[in-house]
PDB file of C-alpha atoms in Angstrom:
ATOM      1  CA  MET T 258       6.234  22.065   7.844  1.00  0.00           C
ATOM      2  CA  GLN T 259       9.706  20.765   7.567  1.00  0.00           C
ATOM      3  CA  LYS T 260       9.748  17.288   9.608  1.00  0.00           C
ATOM      4  CA  ARG T 261      12.099  16.921  12.455  1.00  0.00           C
ATOM      5  CA  TYR T 262      12.694  13.163  11.644  1.00  0.00           C
ATOM      6  CA  TYR T 263      12.988  11.380   8.364  1.00  0.00           C
ATOM      7  CA  PRO T 264       9.602  10.216   6.940  1.00  0.00           C
ATOM      8  CA  PHE T 265       9.527   7.345   4.880  1.00  0.00           C
ATOM      9  CA  SER T 266       7.965   9.538   1.786  1.00  0.00           C
ATOM     10  CA  GLU T 267      10.942  11.363   1.900  1.00  0.00           C
ATOM     11  CA  TYR T 268      13.401   8.603   1.599  1.00  0.00           C
ATOM     12  CA  LEU T 269      11.170   7.111  -1.428  1.00  0.00           C
ATOM     13  CA  LYS T 270      11.335  10.764  -3.061  1.00  0.00           C
ATOM     14  CA  ASN T 271      15.218  10.773  -2.773  1.00  0.00           C
ATOM     15  CA  THR T 272      15.611   7.003  -3.829  1.00  0.00           C
ATOM     16  CA  PHE T 273      13.501   6.905  -6.898  1.00  0.00           C
ATOM     17  CA  ASN T 274      12.903  10.405  -7.679  1.00  0.00           C
ATOM     18  CA  LYS T 275       9.393  10.391  -8.036  1.00  0.00           C
ATOM     19  CA  LYS T 276       6.109  10.098  -5.955  1.00  0.00           C
ATOM     20  CA  VAL T 277       6.271   6.193  -4.804  1.00  0.00           C
ATOM     21  CA  TYR T 278       3.220   4.847  -2.817  1.00  0.00           C
ATOM     22  CA  LYS T 279       2.935   1.448  -1.282  1.00  0.00           C
ATOM     23  CA  ILE T 280       0.615  -0.993  -2.447  1.00  0.00           C
ATOM     24  CA  THR T 281      -0.944  -3.486  -0.031  1.00  0.00           C
ATOM     25  CA  LEU T 282      -1.287  -6.638  -1.050  1.00  0.00           C
ATOM     26  CA  ASP T 283      -2.723 -10.132   0.459  1.00  0.00           C
ATOM     27  CA  GLY T 284      -0.865 -13.089  -0.473  1.00  0.00           C
ATOM     28  CA  GLY T 285      -2.986 -15.732   1.117  1.00  0.00           C
ATOM     29  CA  PHE T 286      -0.349 -16.167   3.622  1.00  0.00           C
ATOM     30  CA  SER T 287      -0.965 -17.628   7.310  1.00  0.00           C
ATOM     31  CA  CYS T 288       1.130 -17.482  10.444  1.00  0.00           C
ATOM     32  CA  PRO T 289       3.012 -20.380  12.273  1.00  0.00           C
ATOM     33  CA  ASN T 290       1.912 -18.569  15.559  1.00  0.00           C
ATOM     34  CA  ARG T 291      -2.043 -18.850  14.417  1.00  0.00           C
ATOM     35  CA  ASP T 292      -2.001 -22.350  12.878  1.00  0.00           C
ATOM     36  CA  GLY T 293      -0.510 -24.145  15.790  1.00  0.00           C
ATOM     37  CA  LYS T 294       3.050 -24.719  14.781  1.00  0.00           C
ATOM     38  CA  ILE T 295       4.395 -22.638  17.473  1.00  0.00           C
ATOM     39  CA  SER T 296       1.663 -22.149  19.589  1.00  0.00           C
ATOM     40  CA  SER T 297      -1.995 -21.858  19.561  1.00  0.00           C
ATOM     41  CA  GLY T 298      -4.309 -18.771  19.550  1.00  0.00           C
ATOM     42  CA  GLY T 299      -1.631 -16.334  17.994  1.00  0.00           C
ATOM     43  CA  CYS T 300      -0.213 -13.035  19.396  1.00  0.00           C
ATOM     44  CA  ILE T 301      -2.680 -11.592  21.900  1.00  0.00           C
ATOM     45  CA  PHE T 302      -3.178  -8.399  20.386  1.00  0.00           C
ATOM     46  CA  CYS T 303      -3.938  -9.388  17.016  1.00  0.00           C
ATOM     47  CA  ASP T 304      -7.650  -9.977  15.749  1.00  0.00           C
ATOM     48  CA  GLU T 305      -8.900 -12.599  13.432  1.00  0.00           C
ATOM     49  CA  LYS T 306      -7.754 -10.564  10.422  1.00  0.00           C
ATOM     50  CA  GLY T 307      -4.103 -10.439  11.235  1.00  0.00           C
ATOM     51  CA  SER T 308      -3.992  -7.213  13.206  1.00  0.00           C
ATOM     52  CA  TYR T 309      -5.365  -4.513  11.023  1.00  0.00           C
ATOM     53  CA  SER T 310      -4.537  -6.230   7.712  1.00  0.00           C
ATOM     54  CA  ARG T 311      -6.436  -8.002   5.019  1.00  0.00           C
ATOM     55  CA  CYS T 312      -6.843  -4.516   2.976  1.00  0.00           C
ATOM     56  CA  ASN T 313      -7.331  -6.505  -0.183  1.00  0.00           C
ATOM     57  CA  ASP T 314      -9.285  -9.969  -0.974  1.00  0.00           C
ATOM     58  CA  ALA T 315      -6.681 -12.703  -1.481  1.00  0.00           C
ATOM     59  CA  CYS T 316      -9.222 -14.229  -3.939  1.00  0.00           C
ATOM     60  CA  ASN T 317      -8.271 -11.873  -6.141  1.00  0.00           C
ATOM     61  CA  SER T 318      -4.830 -12.383  -8.175  1.00  0.00           C
ATOM     62  CA  ILE T 319      -1.694 -10.239  -7.311  1.00  0.00           C
ATOM     63  CA  ARG T 320      -2.085  -8.712 -10.491  1.00  0.00           C
ATOM     64  CA  THR T 321      -5.889  -7.703  -9.918  1.00  0.00           C
ATOM     65  CA  GLN T 322      -5.041  -6.286  -6.394  1.00  0.00           C
ATOM     66  CA  ILE T 323      -1.936  -4.237  -7.850  1.00  0.00           C
ATOM     67  CA  ASN T 324      -4.039  -3.059 -11.214  1.00  0.00           C
ATOM     68  CA  GLU T 325      -6.782  -2.011  -8.976  1.00  0.00           C
ATOM     69  CA  SER T 326      -4.642  -0.001  -6.468  1.00  0.00           C
ATOM     70  CA  MET T 327      -2.424   1.412  -9.208  1.00  0.00           C
ATOM     71  CA  GLU T 328      -5.727   3.106 -10.815  1.00  0.00           C
ATOM     72  CA  LYS T 329      -6.817   4.155  -7.393  1.00  0.00           C
ATOM     73  CA  LEU T 330      -3.416   5.776  -6.129  1.00  0.00           C
ATOM     74  CA  SER T 331      -2.740   7.412  -9.329  1.00  0.00           C
ATOM     75  CA  LYS T 332      -5.857   9.275  -9.441  1.00  0.00           C
ATOM     76  CA  GLN T 333      -6.276  10.100  -5.852  1.00  0.00           C
ATOM     77  CA  PHE T 334      -2.478  11.080  -5.127  1.00  0.00           C
ATOM     78  CA  LYS T 335      -0.990  11.200  -8.665  1.00  0.00           C
ATOM     79  CA  ALA T 336       1.305   8.196  -7.603  1.00  0.00           C
ATOM     80  CA  GLU T 337       3.990   7.742 -10.505  1.00  0.00           C
ATOM     81  CA  ALA T 338       5.723   4.334  -8.934  1.00  0.00           C
ATOM     82  CA  PHE T 339       4.728   1.981  -6.564  1.00  0.00           C
ATOM     83  CA  MET T 340       6.177  -0.531  -3.794  1.00  0.00           C
ATOM     84  CA  ALA T 341       4.434  -3.952  -3.531  1.00  0.00           C
ATOM     85  CA  TYR T 342       3.666  -4.453   0.060  1.00  0.00           C
ATOM     86  CA  PHE T 343       2.817  -8.119   1.604  1.00  0.00           C
ATOM     87  CA  GLN T 344       1.290  -7.098   4.761  1.00  0.00           C
ATOM     88  CA  SER T 345      -1.212  -9.482   6.433  1.00  0.00           C
ATOM     89  CA  TYR T 346       0.155 -12.350   8.523  1.00  0.00           C
ATOM     90  CA  SER T 347       3.834 -13.911   7.970  1.00  0.00           C
ATOM     91  CA  ASN T 348       4.760 -13.356   4.150  1.00  0.00           C
ATOM     92  CA  THR T 349       7.437 -15.667   4.285  1.00  0.00           C
ATOM     93  CA  TYR T 350       5.561 -18.785   5.733  1.00  0.00           C
ATOM     94  CA  ALA T 351       5.667 -21.092   2.526  1.00  0.00           C
ATOM     95  CA  PRO T 352       8.304 -23.127   0.865  1.00  0.00           C
ATOM     96  CA  LYS T 353      10.961 -21.243  -1.282  1.00  0.00           C
ATOM     97  CA  GLU T 354       9.276 -22.182  -4.459  1.00  0.00           C
ATOM     98  CA  LYS T 355       5.841 -20.972  -3.638  1.00  0.00           C
ATOM     99  CA  LEU T 356       7.376 -17.783  -2.249  1.00  0.00           C
ATOM    100  CA  LYS T 357       9.079 -17.317  -5.752  1.00  0.00           C
ATOM    101  CA  GLU T 358       5.835 -17.837  -7.440  1.00  0.00           C
ATOM    102  CA  ILE T 359       4.311 -15.055  -5.592  1.00  0.00           C
ATOM    103  CA  TYR T 360       6.861 -12.549  -5.424  1.00  0.00           C
ATOM    104  CA  ASP T 361       7.552 -12.750  -9.164  1.00  0.00           C
ATOM    105  CA  SER T 362       3.834 -12.105  -9.967  1.00  0.00           C
ATOM    106  CA  VAL T 363       4.379  -8.535  -8.642  1.00  0.00           C
ATOM    107  CA  PHE T 364       6.926  -7.396 -11.109  1.00  0.00           C
ATOM    108  CA  PHE T 365       4.670  -7.458 -14.448  1.00  0.00           C
ATOM    109  CA  ASP T 366       4.656  -3.319 -14.464  1.00  0.00           C
ATOM    110  CA  ASP T 367       7.734  -1.378 -14.558  1.00  0.00           C
ATOM    111  CA  LYS T 368       6.052   1.220 -12.055  1.00  0.00           C
ATOM    112  CA  ILE T 369       6.805  -1.295  -9.713  1.00  0.00           C
ATOM    113  CA  VAL T 370       9.837  -0.212  -8.293  1.00  0.00           C
ATOM    114  CA  SER T 371      10.413  -2.153  -4.745  1.00  0.00           C
ATOM    115  CA  ILE T 372       9.250  -4.775  -2.906  1.00  0.00           C
ATOM    116  CA  SER T 373       8.371  -5.023   0.879  1.00  0.00           C
ATOM    117  CA  ILE T 374       7.594  -8.135   2.979  1.00  0.00           C
ATOM    118  CA  GLY T 375       5.837  -7.992   6.430  1.00  0.00           C
ATOM    119  CA  THR T 376       6.795 -11.383   8.311  1.00  0.00           C
ATOM    120  CA  ARG T 377       8.201 -12.815  11.540  1.00  0.00           C
ATOM    121  CA  PRO T 378      11.970 -13.089  12.447  1.00  0.00           C
ATOM    122  CA  ASP T 379      11.412 -16.924  12.750  1.00  0.00           C
ATOM    123  CA  CYS T 380       9.985 -17.068   9.569  1.00  0.00           C
ATOM    124  CA  VAL T 381      12.904 -16.445   7.250  1.00  0.00           C
ATOM    125  CA  ASP T 382      16.244 -18.495   6.552  1.00  0.00           C
ATOM    126  CA  ASN T 383      19.261 -18.278   4.307  1.00  0.00           C
ATOM    127  CA  GLU T 384      17.400 -19.637   1.331  1.00  0.00           C
ATOM    128  CA  LYS T 385      14.361 -17.347   1.626  1.00  0.00           C
ATOM    129  CA  LEU T 386      16.654 -14.485   2.223  1.00  0.00           C
ATOM    130  CA  ASP T 387      18.827 -15.264  -0.580  1.00  0.00           C
ATOM    131  CA  LEU T 388      15.570 -15.147  -2.708  1.00  0.00           C
ATOM    132  CA  ILE T 389      14.371 -11.999  -1.620  1.00  0.00           C
ATOM    133  CA  SER T 390      17.609 -10.225  -2.261  1.00  0.00           C
ATOM    134  CA  THR T 391      17.092 -10.670  -5.728  1.00  0.00           C
ATOM    135  CA  TYR T 392      14.162  -8.339  -6.377  1.00  0.00           C
ATOM    136  CA  LYS T 393      14.179  -4.619  -6.666  1.00  0.00           C
ATOM    137  CA  ALA T 394      14.972  -2.556  -4.042  1.00  0.00           C
ATOM    138  CA  PRO T 395      13.647  -5.096  -1.321  1.00  0.00           C
ATOM    139  CA  TRP T 396      12.568  -4.367   2.452  1.00  0.00           C
ATOM    140  CA  ILE T 397      11.482  -6.884   4.998  1.00  0.00           C
ATOM    141  CA  GLU T 398       9.378  -5.710   7.733  1.00  0.00           C
ATOM    142  CA  TYR T 399       9.963  -7.791  11.130  1.00  0.00           C
ATOM    143  CA  GLY T 400       7.357  -7.921  13.943  1.00  0.00           C
ATOM    144  CA  LEU T 401       9.359  -7.245  17.012  1.00  0.00           C
ATOM    145  CA  GLN T 402       6.749  -5.522  19.160  1.00  0.00           C
ATOM    146  CA  SER T 403       9.289  -5.458  22.233  1.00  0.00           C
ATOM    147  CA  ALA T 404      13.120  -6.304  22.951  1.00  0.00           C
ATOM    148  CA  LYS T 405      12.072  -7.630  26.267  1.00  0.00           C
ATOM    149  CA  ASP T 406      11.853 -11.143  26.442  1.00  0.00           C
ATOM    150  CA  GLU T 407       9.193 -11.158  29.225  1.00  0.00           C
ATOM    151  CA  THR T 408       6.927  -9.116  27.035  1.00  0.00           C
ATOM    152  CA  LEU T 409       7.394 -11.414  24.329  1.00  0.00           C
ATOM    153  CA  LYS T 410       6.246 -14.154  26.416  1.00  0.00           C
ATOM    154  CA  LEU T 411       3.255 -12.387  28.034  1.00  0.00           C
ATOM    155  CA  ILE T 412       2.016 -11.548  24.424  1.00  0.00           C
ATOM    156  CA  ASN T 413       2.480 -15.073  23.025  1.00  0.00           C
ATOM    157  CA  ARG T 414       4.823 -13.887  20.443  1.00  0.00           C
ATOM    158  CA  GLY T 415       6.646 -17.349  20.109  1.00  0.00           C
ATOM    159  CA  HIS T 416      10.203 -15.905  19.829  1.00  0.00           C
ATOM    160  CA  ASP T 417      12.675 -14.100  21.488  1.00  0.00           C
ATOM    161  CA  PHE T 418      14.771 -10.952  20.891  1.00  0.00           C
ATOM    162  CA  GLU T 419      17.849 -12.923  19.955  1.00  0.00           C
ATOM    163  CA  CYS T 420      15.742 -14.547  17.214  1.00  0.00           C
ATOM    164  CA  PHE T 421      14.949 -11.175  16.012  1.00  0.00           C
ATOM    165  CA  ARG T 422      18.596  -9.961  16.198  1.00  0.00           C
ATOM    166  CA  LYS T 423      20.017 -12.795  14.276  1.00  0.00           C
ATOM    167  CA  ALA T 424      17.759 -12.382  11.545  1.00  0.00           C
ATOM    168  CA  VAL T 425      18.203  -8.590  11.084  1.00  0.00           C
ATOM    169  CA  ILE T 426      22.082  -9.107  10.815  1.00  0.00           C
ATOM    170  CA  GLU T 427      21.464 -12.052   8.500  1.00  0.00           C
ATOM    171  CA  THR T 428      18.852  -9.819   6.343  1.00  0.00           C
ATOM    172  CA  LYS T 429      21.712  -6.726   6.155  1.00  0.00           C
ATOM    173  CA  LYS T 430      24.185  -8.827   4.991  1.00  0.00           C
ATOM    174  CA  ARG T 431      22.284  -9.219   1.652  1.00  0.00           C
ATOM    175  CA  ASN T 432      21.715  -5.752   1.254  1.00  0.00           C
ATOM    176  CA  ILE T 433      18.012  -6.296   2.180  1.00  0.00           C
ATOM    177  CA  LYS T 434      16.602  -3.114   4.168  1.00  0.00           C
ATOM    178  CA  VAL T 435      14.730  -4.080   7.595  1.00  0.00           C
ATOM    179  CA  CYS T 436      11.864  -2.279   9.260  1.00  0.00           C
ATOM    180  CA  ALA T 437      11.103  -3.020  12.764  1.00  0.00           C
ATOM    181  CA  HIS T 438       7.727  -2.874  14.140  1.00  0.00           C
ATOM    182  CA  ILE T 439       7.351  -2.139  18.000  1.00  0.00           C
ATOM    183  CA  ILE T 440       4.243  -1.470  20.020  1.00  0.00           C
ATOM    184  CA  LEU T 441       4.187   0.848  23.287  1.00  0.00           C
ATOM    185  CA  GLY T 442       1.987   0.619  26.182  1.00  0.00           C
ATOM    186  CA  PHE T 443       2.078  -3.128  27.276  1.00  0.00           C
ATOM    187  CA  PRO T 444       0.852  -3.383  30.683  1.00  0.00           C
ATOM    188  CA  ASN T 445       4.176  -4.884  31.957  1.00  0.00           C
ATOM    189  CA  GLU T 446       6.440  -2.310  30.656  1.00  0.00           C
ATOM    190  CA  ASN T 447       7.310   1.335  32.045  1.00  0.00           C
ATOM    191  CA  LYS T 448       9.003   4.151  29.872  1.00  0.00           C
ATOM    192  CA  THR T 449      12.339   2.454  30.414  1.00  0.00           C
ATOM    193  CA  ASP T 450      11.642  -0.506  29.030  1.00  0.00           C
ATOM    194  CA  MET T 451       9.851   0.970  25.784  1.00  0.00           C
ATOM    195  CA  LEU T 452      13.253   3.232  25.342  1.00  0.00           C
ATOM    196  CA  GLU T 453      15.516  -0.062  25.880  1.00  0.00           C
ATOM    197  CA  THR T 454      13.638  -1.480  22.878  1.00  0.00           C
ATOM    198  CA  ALA T 455      14.553   1.522  20.972  1.00  0.00           C
ATOM    199  CA  LYS T 456      18.366   1.627  22.028  1.00  0.00           C
ATOM    200  CA  LYS T 457      18.438  -1.744  20.755  1.00  0.00           C
ATOM    201  CA  LEU T 458      17.219  -1.403  17.266  1.00  0.00           C
ATOM    202  CA  ALA T 459      19.235   1.768  17.198  1.00  0.00           C
ATOM    203  CA  SER T 460      22.343  -0.361  17.895  1.00  0.00           C
ATOM    204  CA  LEU T 461      21.049  -2.694  15.026  1.00  0.00           C
ATOM    205  CA  GLU T 462      20.966   0.220  12.713  1.00  0.00           C
ATOM    206  CA  ILE T 463      17.661  -0.447  11.287  1.00  0.00           C
ATOM    207  CA  ASN T 464      16.633   0.954   8.171  1.00  0.00           C
ATOM    208  CA  GLY T 465      12.896   1.817   9.174  1.00  0.00           C
ATOM    209  CA  ILE T 466      10.710   1.479  11.963  1.00  0.00           C
ATOM    210  CA  LYS T 467       6.690   1.362  12.489  1.00  0.00           C
ATOM    211  CA  ILE T 468       5.704   2.272  16.108  1.00  0.00           C
ATOM    212  CA  HIS T 469       2.243   1.410  17.148  1.00  0.00           C
ATOM    213  CA  MET T 470       0.221   2.164  20.248  1.00  0.00           C
ATOM    214  CA  LEU T 471      -1.104  -1.150  22.020  1.00  0.00           C
ATOM    215  CA  THR T 472      -4.617  -1.202  20.899  1.00  0.00           C
ATOM    216  CA  ILE T 473      -7.431  -3.579  21.901  1.00  0.00           C
ATOM    217  CA  LEU T 474      -9.180  -4.799  19.005  1.00  0.00           C
ATOM    218  CA  ALA T 475     -12.519  -6.743  18.903  1.00  0.00           C
ATOM    219  CA  ASP T 476     -12.379 -10.580  18.728  1.00  0.00           C
ATOM    220  CA  SER T 477      -8.688 -10.580  20.076  1.00  0.00           C
ATOM    221  CA  PRO T 478      -7.345 -12.533  23.025  1.00  0.00           C
ATOM    222  CA  LEU T 479      -6.102  -9.025  24.411  1.00  0.00           C
ATOM    223  CA  ALA T 480      -9.908  -7.755  24.603  1.00  0.00           C
ATOM    224  CA  LYS T 481     -11.164 -10.825  26.605  1.00  0.00           C
ATOM    225  CA  ILE T 482      -8.095 -10.322  29.068  1.00  0.00           C
ATOM    226  CA  TYR T 483      -8.893  -6.425  29.281  1.00  0.00           C
ATOM    227  CA  GLU T 484     -12.546  -7.062  29.615  1.00  0.00           C
ATOM    228  CA  LYS T 485     -11.523  -9.299  32.895  1.00  0.00           C
ATOM    229  CA  ASN T 486      -8.780  -7.253  34.250  1.00  0.00           C
ATOM    230  CA  PRO T 487      -8.620  -3.438  32.696  1.00  0.00           C
ATOM    231  CA  PHE T 488      -5.257  -2.152  32.679  1.00  0.00           C
ATOM    232  CA  TYR T 489      -3.738   1.167  32.394  1.00  0.00           C
ATOM    233  CA  LEU T 490      -3.323   2.367  28.721  1.00  0.00           C
ATOM    234  CA  MET T 491      -1.425   5.696  27.843  1.00  0.00           C
ATOM    235  CA  ASN T 492      -3.303   8.776  26.548  1.00  0.00           C
ATOM    236  CA  MET T 493      -2.408  10.541  23.600  1.00  0.00           C
ATOM    237  CA  GLU T 494       0.136  13.096  25.318  1.00  0.00           C
ATOM    238  CA  GLN T 495       1.661  10.359  26.925  1.00  0.00           C
ATOM    239  CA  TYR T 496       2.364   8.066  23.758  1.00  0.00           C
ATOM    240  CA  ALA T 497       3.380  11.097  21.623  1.00  0.00           C
ATOM    241  CA  GLU T 498       6.261  12.096  24.389  1.00  0.00           C
ATOM    242  CA  ILE T 499       7.845   8.705  24.327  1.00  0.00           C
ATOM    243  CA  VAL T 500       7.401   8.609  20.679  1.00  0.00           C
ATOM    244  CA  CYS T 501       9.736  11.859  20.730  1.00  0.00           C
ATOM    245  CA  ASP T 502      11.934  10.091  23.046  1.00  0.00           C
ATOM    246  CA  ILE T 503      12.489   7.229  20.783  1.00  0.00           C
ATOM    247  CA  LEU T 504      12.866   9.340  17.590  1.00  0.00           C
ATOM    248  CA  GLU T 505      15.874  11.266  19.507  1.00  0.00           C
ATOM    249  CA  ILE T 506      17.462   7.515  19.884  1.00  0.00           C
ATOM    250  CA  LEU T 507      17.361   6.206  16.528  1.00  0.00           C
ATOM    251  CA  PRO T 508      19.675   7.221  14.069  1.00  0.00           C
ATOM    252  CA  LYS T 509      19.076  10.147  11.491  1.00  0.00           C
ATOM    253  CA  THR T 510      19.137   7.561   8.629  1.00  0.00           C
ATOM    254  CA  THR T 511      16.245   5.348  10.173  1.00  0.00           C
ATOM    255  CA  THR T 512      13.301   5.945   8.056  1.00  0.00           C
ATOM    256  CA  ILE T 513       9.995   6.575  10.070  1.00  0.00           C
ATOM    257  CA  GLN T 514       7.343   4.614   8.349  1.00  0.00           C
ATOM    258  CA  ARG T 515       4.676   5.024  10.637  1.00  0.00           C
ATOM    259  CA  ILE T 516       3.934   6.350  14.267  1.00  0.00           C
ATOM    260  CA  ALA T 517       0.206   7.076  13.903  1.00  0.00           C
ATOM    261  CA  GLY T 518      -1.888   4.834  12.269  1.00  0.00           C
ATOM    262  CA  THR T 519      -5.305   5.321  10.455  1.00  0.00           C
ATOM    263  CA  GLY T 520      -7.071   2.894  12.542  1.00  0.00           C
ATOM    264  CA  TYR T 521     -10.233   0.843  12.231  1.00  0.00           C
ATOM    265  CA  SER T 522     -12.672   2.562  14.131  1.00  0.00           C
ATOM    266  CA  GLU T 523     -15.428  -0.415  14.077  1.00  0.00           C
ATOM    267  CA  THR T 524     -12.771  -2.930  15.565  1.00  0.00           C
ATOM    268  CA  THR T 525     -11.238  -0.474  17.932  1.00  0.00           C
ATOM    269  CA  LEU T 526     -12.078  -0.747  21.452  1.00  0.00           C
ATOM    270  CA  HIS T 527      -9.765   0.971  23.380  1.00  0.00           C
ATOM    271  CA  PRO T 528      -7.931   3.736  22.900  1.00  0.00           C
ATOM    272  CA  LYS T 529     -10.315   5.396  21.027  1.00  0.00           C
ATOM    273  CA  TRP T 530      -7.825   8.278  20.390  1.00  0.00           C
ATOM    274  CA  VAL T 531      -5.620   5.872  18.214  1.00  0.00           C
ATOM    275  CA  ASN T 532      -8.007   6.773  15.171  1.00  0.00           C
ATOM    276  CA  ARG T 533      -6.929  10.440  15.385  1.00  0.00           C
ATOM    277  CA  ARG T 534      -3.736  10.010  13.280  1.00  0.00           C
ATOM    278  CA  PHE T 535      -3.642  13.628  12.136  1.00  0.00           C
ATOM    279  CA  GLU T 536      -3.812  14.862  15.949  1.00  0.00           C
ATOM    280  CA  ILE T 537      -1.193  12.869  16.894  1.00  0.00           C
ATOM    281  CA  LEU T 538       1.251  13.390  14.129  1.00  0.00           C
ATOM    282  CA  ASN T 539       0.619  16.914  14.789  1.00  0.00           C
ATOM    283  CA  LEU T 540       1.125  16.514  18.617  1.00  0.00           C
ATOM    284  CA  ILE T 541       4.382  14.770  17.948  1.00  0.00           C
ATOM    285  CA  ASP T 542       5.729  17.825  15.640  1.00  0.00           C
ATOM    286  CA  LYS T 543       4.594  20.359  18.565  1.00  0.00           C
ATOM    287  CA  ILE T 544       6.434  18.403  21.235  1.00  0.00           C
ATOM    288  CA  MET T 545       9.674  18.081  19.004  1.00  0.00           C
ATOM    289  CA  LEU T 546       9.555  21.950  18.202  1.00  0.00           C
ATOM    290  CA  GLN T 547       8.925  22.646  21.886  1.00  0.00           C
ATOM    291  CA  ARG T 548      11.690  20.581  22.921  1.00  0.00           C
ATOM    292  CA  ASN T 549      13.898  21.926  19.938  1.00  0.00           C
ATOM    293  CA  SER T 550      14.624  18.500  19.177  1.00  0.00           C
ATOM    294  CA  PHE T 551      15.650  16.195  16.091  1.00  0.00           C
ATOM    295  CA  GLN T 552      15.820  12.581  15.340  1.00  0.00           C
ATOM    296  CA  GLY T 553      18.921  11.147  16.400  1.00  0.00           C
ATOM    297  CA  GLN T 554      20.239  13.806  18.481  1.00  0.00           C
ATOM    298  CA  ASN T 555      20.651  11.036  21.023  1.00  0.00           C
ATOM    299  CA  TYR T 556      21.681   8.240  19.029  1.00  0.00           C
ATOM    300  CA  LYS T 557      25.069   6.532  20.015  1.00  0.00           C
ATOM    301  CA  THR T 558      27.142   4.781  17.489  1.00  0.00           C
ATOM    302  CA  PRO T 559      27.408   1.131  18.137  1.00  0.00           C
ATOM    303  CA  LYS T 560      30.835  -0.256  19.630  1.00  0.00           C
ATOM    304  CA  ASP T 561      32.346  -3.235  17.619  1.00  0.00           C
TER     305      ASP T 561
END
């Protein structure tokens, strides 16, 4: 079925003219919102593993992690090329020299055609951005979660929306593509708030987006909050409807990198439906078909 939005897989195929798959890497980084530099405890939705992450063992070298993943993906999906993706925690949270050493170690094989670096907007500066701009087809994935400053304080994020906005502008100046992460369903937000986040991202003309449902993970601060005072969590249908609203707001050129995750059933406490990835994707397709809507149909070009 032809998607009514722009999947990241399509972007990769169009850009590199071959099957490209992400290799999730663990560079052994930490986070300033966990080690006490910004605040203690980290973001309330994040578990001890860095929120769904740590797919590889940081004890293994980057080369070993890449080789193992390339072998597996080549056999399973006939992958022809790969994007190295530093996912867990804040992957620019180190001196520039250390970052260069880690990033350089990725490109030992010509099959690595791109690099994507997950981090926080308050963990970059001009020197680090200049370094990242020297690599092949670079992306930076910034965790935003919400454009509402009240929400960012509630979740102990440690930065505001203006910090994110400035980071995106500086990153795009260097021809580094930007993917933003947002979370839907915070207890203090309504539909208007969630769509306002989408509108602000659209005005920045971000290159990619990952949309997540607020998920309560075992061992996260949010789990303790929810246990004491349970709050309403959207059902699958409500989530899918808002995702479709967001897709209609975003530019047609924004790649949709995630709207449903594979989930980790053993650590997901609520809502359980977030692990039903293909049901969510099919529901989103169904809603957009019923609406006869497409990504970008409600996008408004930013005013200078």
